[in-house]
């Protein structure tokens, strides 16, 4: 019997796994992988009008709707305040416990040493620190250690674009509609808060108007939807062609030591 591939995407805020890895997550789920998203904050600062308590509840509902669209099996959201994430022992143990409980073969997270959102950098740092202990049976209780460290991949965000390496590139053309719908499901972010902060709230469609949501998301977040020039050599080498839509992952320098070819063969997408 072939072992089911287990994938854990660890982000700082609900909606980031969808935007940066949602297409790949959907493709992996299609081929039978068990995919989980984990947010280390509840996202309760990400709005210009809503209170923290109301916002965290709404963002949780959005996250589970997005997970269903992508066939992601679980979406764990830690109850830490958005904008206040710190790398401490309780957080590291929570991440370590999640990696071991999910029996993760692959962990995807952010870059930890670059510019950008403080929470994102902290999330990545905590993952790197937790992975170092995932084969040690004496660190977290009641969850057996892994027999080998997971493969660790890094997804890009705004701060990581200048240093991100396009090691593993996935053509997500077949899942782009689900990815876009999953992003739009996070209406607080894609239709409200980010448009407000970036000055195009007047262009934002009403939630549920998919015919308007789709082009709106593509217009304002193109760098995380389309295949950018830096991805094209890897796409050509892998598929014998380029693609319109793609996602890119940087093979981290921690976790299980593998080659790019090993990762592409394991993902098989």
Short mmCIF file of C-alpha atoms in Angstrom, two decimals:
data_model
loop_
_atom_site.label_atom_id
_atom_site.label_comp_id
_atom_site.label_asym_id
_atom_site.label_seq_id
_atom_site.Cartn_x
_atom_site.Cartn_y
_atom_site.Cartn_z
CA UNK A 1 0.00 0.00 0.00
CA UNK A 2 1.33 3.43 -0.96
CA UNK A 3 1.71 5.81 1.98
CA UNK A 4 -0.47 8.91 1.81
CA UNK A 5 1.53 12.11 1.37
CA UNK A 6 0.99 14.48 4.32
CA UNK A 7 1.48 18.22 3.73
CA UNK A 8 1.32 21.02 6.31
CA UNK A 9 1.31 24.68 5.26
CA UNK A 10 2.14 27.00 8.17
CA UNK A 11 1.32 30.68 7.78
CA UNK A 12 1.05 33.71 10.04
CA UNK A 13 -2.49 34.80 9.09
CA UNK A 14 -5.57 33.10 7.66
CA UNK A 15 -5.58 33.65 3.85
CA UNK A 16 -1.81 33.42 3.21
CA UNK A 17 -1.64 29.70 2.47
CA UNK A 18 -4.42 30.20 -0.06
CA UNK A 19 -2.70 33.08 -1.84
CA UNK A 20 0.82 31.65 -1.93
CA UNK A 21 0.24 27.88 -2.07
CA UNK A 22 -3.47 27.33 -2.65
CA UNK A 23 -3.19 26.07 -6.21
CA UNK A 24 -0.55 23.52 -5.27
CA UNK A 25 -2.55 22.45 -2.21
CA UNK A 26 -5.59 21.77 -4.39
CA UNK A 27 -3.58 19.75 -6.91
CA UNK A 28 -1.99 17.68 -4.15
CA UNK A 29 -5.40 17.03 -2.60
CA UNK A 30 -6.65 15.92 -6.02
CA UNK A 31 -3.95 13.27 -6.16
CA UNK A 32 -4.81 11.97 -2.69
CA UNK A 33 -2.50 13.92 -0.39
CA UNK A 34 -3.72 14.99 3.05
CA UNK A 35 -3.22 18.76 3.25
CA UNK A 36 -3.60 20.92 6.35
CA UNK A 37 -3.28 24.69 6.79
CA UNK A 38 -2.16 26.19 10.10
CA UNK A 39 -2.29 29.90 10.97
CA UNK A 40 -0.22 31.05 13.93
CA UNK A 41 -2.41 34.12 14.54
CA UNK A 42 -6.16 34.57 14.36
CA UNK A 43 -5.89 37.57 12.02
CA UNK A 44 -7.75 39.88 14.38
CA UNK A 45 -5.93 43.09 13.38
CA UNK A 46 -6.60 42.90 9.66
CA UNK A 47 -9.49 45.30 9.19
CA UNK A 48 -10.21 49.02 9.14
CA UNK A 49 -13.69 48.81 10.72
CA UNK A 50 -14.25 45.54 12.59
CA UNK A 51 -13.32 44.85 16.21
CA UNK A 52 -10.77 42.15 17.03
CA UNK A 53 -13.30 39.69 18.46
CA UNK A 54 -15.77 39.95 15.59
CA UNK A 55 -12.99 39.87 13.02
CA UNK A 56 -11.32 36.72 14.33
CA UNK A 57 -14.64 34.87 14.20
CA UNK A 58 -15.34 36.05 10.67
CA UNK A 59 -11.85 35.17 9.48
CA UNK A 60 -12.19 31.67 10.87
CA UNK A 61 -15.39 31.20 8.89
CA UNK A 62 -13.63 32.47 5.78
CA UNK A 63 -10.72 30.09 6.34
CA UNK A 64 -12.88 27.00 6.57
CA UNK A 65 -14.84 28.03 3.49
CA UNK A 66 -11.56 28.41 1.60
CA UNK A 67 -10.33 25.04 2.86
CA UNK A 68 -13.43 23.35 1.50
CA UNK A 69 -12.89 24.97 -1.90
CA UNK A 70 -9.33 23.60 -2.02
CA UNK A 71 -10.14 20.17 -0.50
CA UNK A 72 -7.84 20.99 2.42
CA UNK A 73 -8.71 18.65 5.28
CA UNK A 74 -8.05 20.87 8.28
CA UNK A 75 -7.43 24.52 9.08
CA UNK A 76 -5.95 25.07 12.54
CA UNK A 77 -5.94 28.68 13.75
CA UNK A 78 -4.04 29.52 16.93
CA UNK A 79 -5.62 32.18 19.12
CA UNK A 80 -2.71 34.62 19.04
CA UNK A 81 -3.25 38.28 18.23
CA UNK A 82 -2.41 39.44 14.73
CA UNK A 83 0.63 41.72 14.83
CA UNK A 84 1.87 40.35 18.15
CA UNK A 85 3.52 37.05 17.20
CA UNK A 86 6.70 36.21 19.08
CA UNK A 87 9.04 33.27 18.86
CA UNK A 88 8.74 31.71 22.30
CA UNK A 89 8.69 28.20 23.75
CA UNK A 90 4.87 27.73 23.82
CA UNK A 91 4.57 28.71 20.17
CA UNK A 92 7.46 26.50 19.14
CA UNK A 93 5.92 23.56 20.99
CA UNK A 94 2.54 24.20 19.36
CA UNK A 95 4.14 24.13 15.91
CA UNK A 96 6.24 21.09 16.75
CA UNK A 97 3.18 19.26 18.05
CA UNK A 98 1.26 20.10 14.87
CA UNK A 99 4.06 18.84 12.61
CA UNK A 100 4.34 15.58 14.53
CA UNK A 101 0.59 15.05 14.92
CA UNK A 102 0.00 15.56 11.21
CA UNK A 103 2.94 13.20 10.49
CA UNK A 104 4.07 15.77 7.95
CA UNK A 105 6.19 14.67 5.01
CA UNK A 106 6.34 18.23 3.68
CA UNK A 107 6.13 21.50 5.59
CA UNK A 108 5.63 24.73 3.65
CA UNK A 109 6.14 28.10 5.33
CA UNK A 110 7.61 31.56 4.78
CA UNK A 111 11.18 32.81 4.53
CA UNK A 112 12.49 33.86 7.92
CA UNK A 113 15.36 36.18 6.96
CA UNK A 114 14.07 38.94 4.70
CA UNK A 115 11.97 42.07 4.76
CA UNK A 116 8.21 42.13 5.20
CA UNK A 117 5.55 41.47 7.81
CA UNK A 118 7.02 40.76 11.24
CA UNK A 119 4.48 38.00 11.94
CA UNK A 120 5.45 36.20 8.72
CA UNK A 121 9.14 36.27 9.60
CA UNK A 122 8.41 35.02 13.13
CA UNK A 123 6.21 32.20 11.81
CA UNK A 124 9.00 31.03 9.54
CA UNK A 125 11.58 31.24 12.32
CA UNK A 126 9.42 29.20 14.66
CA UNK A 127 8.93 26.52 12.00
CA UNK A 128 12.68 26.28 11.41
CA UNK A 129 13.31 25.95 15.14
CA UNK A 130 10.54 23.38 15.60
CA UNK A 131 11.71 21.20 12.73
CA UNK A 132 15.06 20.78 14.48
CA UNK A 133 13.25 18.83 17.25
CA UNK A 134 10.67 16.86 15.26
CA UNK A 135 12.59 13.57 15.51
CA UNK A 136 13.19 13.93 19.27
CA UNK A 137 10.68 11.96 21.33
CA UNK A 138 11.28 13.89 24.55
CA UNK A 139 10.15 17.41 23.61
CA UNK A 140 6.35 17.26 23.31
CA UNK A 141 4.08 14.94 25.26
CA UNK A 142 1.62 12.41 23.86
CA UNK A 143 2.62 12.90 20.22
CA UNK A 144 5.28 10.52 18.89
CA UNK A 145 8.26 12.08 17.15
CA UNK A 146 8.68 11.66 13.41
CA UNK A 147 11.04 8.99 12.14
CA UNK A 148 12.59 11.50 9.75
CA UNK A 149 12.42 15.26 9.40
CA UNK A 150 9.95 16.67 6.87
CA UNK A 151 11.02 18.26 3.62
CA UNK A 152 10.76 22.01 4.14
CA UNK A 153 9.76 24.43 1.40
CA UNK A 154 9.42 28.19 1.56
CA UNK A 155 6.67 30.13 -0.18
CA UNK A 156 7.05 33.74 -1.12
CA UNK A 157 5.32 36.87 0.14
CA UNK A 158 5.94 40.52 -0.68
CA UNK A 159 9.05 40.74 1.46
CA UNK A 160 10.62 37.57 0.09
CA UNK A 161 10.29 38.32 -3.64
CA UNK A 162 13.87 39.73 -4.03
CA UNK A 163 15.57 36.68 -2.47
CA UNK A 164 13.15 33.82 -3.22
CA UNK A 165 14.56 31.03 -5.40
CA UNK A 166 12.24 29.32 -7.88
CA UNK A 167 13.46 25.80 -7.02
CA UNK A 168 10.15 23.95 -7.31
CA UNK A 169 7.58 25.51 -9.63
CA UNK A 170 4.08 24.10 -10.02
CA UNK A 171 1.78 24.79 -12.96
CA UNK A 172 -1.52 25.58 -11.21
CA UNK A 173 -3.58 26.24 -14.32
CA UNK A 174 -5.86 23.31 -13.48
CA UNK A 175 -6.55 24.63 -9.98
CA UNK A 176 -6.45 28.40 -10.50
CA UNK A 177 -10.23 28.77 -10.35
CA UNK A 178 -10.34 27.10 -6.93
CA UNK A 179 -7.40 29.19 -5.75
CA UNK A 180 -9.07 32.41 -6.85
CA UNK A 181 -12.34 31.40 -5.21
CA UNK A 182 -10.48 30.52 -2.01
CA UNK A 183 -8.82 33.92 -1.99
CA UNK A 184 -12.13 35.68 -2.62
CA UNK A 185 -13.64 33.66 0.24
CA UNK A 186 -11.38 35.78 2.48
CA UNK A 187 -13.50 38.83 1.75
CA UNK A 188 -12.21 40.72 4.78
CA UNK A 189 -8.76 40.74 3.17
CA UNK A 190 -9.20 40.66 -0.59
CA UNK A 191 -12.36 42.74 -0.89
CA UNK A 192 -12.15 45.02 2.14
CA UNK A 193 -8.98 45.58 4.21
CA UNK A 194 -6.24 45.30 1.59
CA UNK A 195 -8.18 47.41 -0.95
CA UNK A 196 -8.72 49.99 1.80
CA UNK A 197 -5.03 50.09 2.75
CA UNK A 198 -3.84 50.15 -0.87
CA UNK A 199 -6.30 52.77 -2.02
CA UNK A 200 -8.64 50.92 -4.37
CA UNK A 201 -11.57 50.09 -2.10
CA UNK A 202 -13.84 51.92 -4.53
CA UNK A 203 -13.08 49.22 -7.13
CA UNK A 204 -13.87 46.27 -4.85
CA UNK A 205 -16.85 44.12 -5.84
CA UNK A 206 -19.50 42.99 -3.40
CA UNK A 207 -18.85 39.68 -1.69
CA UNK A 208 -20.43 36.82 -3.64
CA UNK A 209 -20.23 38.52 -7.05
CA UNK A 210 -17.84 35.96 -8.55
CA UNK A 211 -17.91 37.44 -12.05
CA UNK A 212 -16.38 40.61 -10.58
CA UNK A 213 -14.28 39.01 -7.84
CA UNK A 214 -12.21 36.89 -10.24
CA UNK A 215 -10.78 39.72 -12.38
CA UNK A 216 -10.38 41.89 -9.28
CA UNK A 217 -8.12 39.37 -7.52
CA UNK A 218 -6.11 38.73 -10.69
CA UNK A 219 -5.64 42.47 -11.27
CA UNK A 220 -4.42 43.37 -7.79
CA UNK A 221 -2.40 40.27 -6.81
CA UNK A 222 -0.87 39.21 -10.15
CA UNK A 223 2.58 38.38 -8.76
CA UNK A 224 1.09 35.53 -6.75
CA UNK A 225 -1.19 34.19 -9.46
CA UNK A 226 0.63 34.32 -12.78
CA UNK A 227 3.88 32.60 -13.75
CA UNK A 228 6.50 35.36 -13.50
CA UNK A 229 9.59 35.36 -15.71
CA UNK A 230 11.82 33.84 -13.03
CA UNK A 231 9.63 30.72 -12.91
CA UNK A 232 9.75 30.01 -16.63
CA UNK A 233 13.08 28.10 -16.83
CA UNK A 234 11.90 25.69 -14.10
CA UNK A 235 8.51 25.28 -15.79
CA UNK A 236 10.17 24.56 -19.12
CA UNK A 237 12.52 22.02 -17.56
CA UNK A 238 9.75 20.29 -15.63
CA UNK A 239 6.84 20.32 -18.07
CA UNK A 240 8.48 21.04 -21.42
CA UNK A 241 6.44 24.26 -21.62
CA UNK A 242 5.65 27.38 -19.67
CA UNK A 243 2.31 28.13 -18.01
CA UNK A 244 0.01 31.06 -17.42
CA UNK A 245 -0.49 30.38 -13.70
CA UNK A 246 2.13 28.97 -11.34
CA UNK A 247 3.37 28.82 -7.76
CA UNK A 248 6.97 28.68 -6.68
CA UNK A 249 8.76 27.21 -3.68
CA UNK A 250 12.29 27.63 -2.37
CA UNK A 251 13.92 24.47 -0.99
CA UNK A 252 14.84 25.39 2.58
CA UNK A 253 18.26 24.73 4.05
CA UNK A 254 16.77 22.84 7.00
CA UNK A 255 14.63 19.75 7.38
CA UNK A 256 15.25 16.61 5.34
CA UNK A 257 18.13 16.93 2.89
CA UNK A 258 16.76 16.26 -0.59
CA UNK A 259 17.27 17.44 -4.13
CA UNK A 260 14.91 19.53 -6.23
CA UNK A 261 14.36 16.43 -8.37
CA UNK A 262 13.37 14.44 -5.27
CA UNK A 263 10.76 17.04 -4.34
CA UNK A 264 9.29 17.21 -7.84
CA UNK A 265 9.03 13.42 -7.93
CA UNK A 266 7.34 13.30 -4.52
CA UNK A 267 4.85 16.04 -5.32
CA UNK A 268 4.10 14.67 -8.80
CA UNK A 269 2.18 17.83 -9.74
#
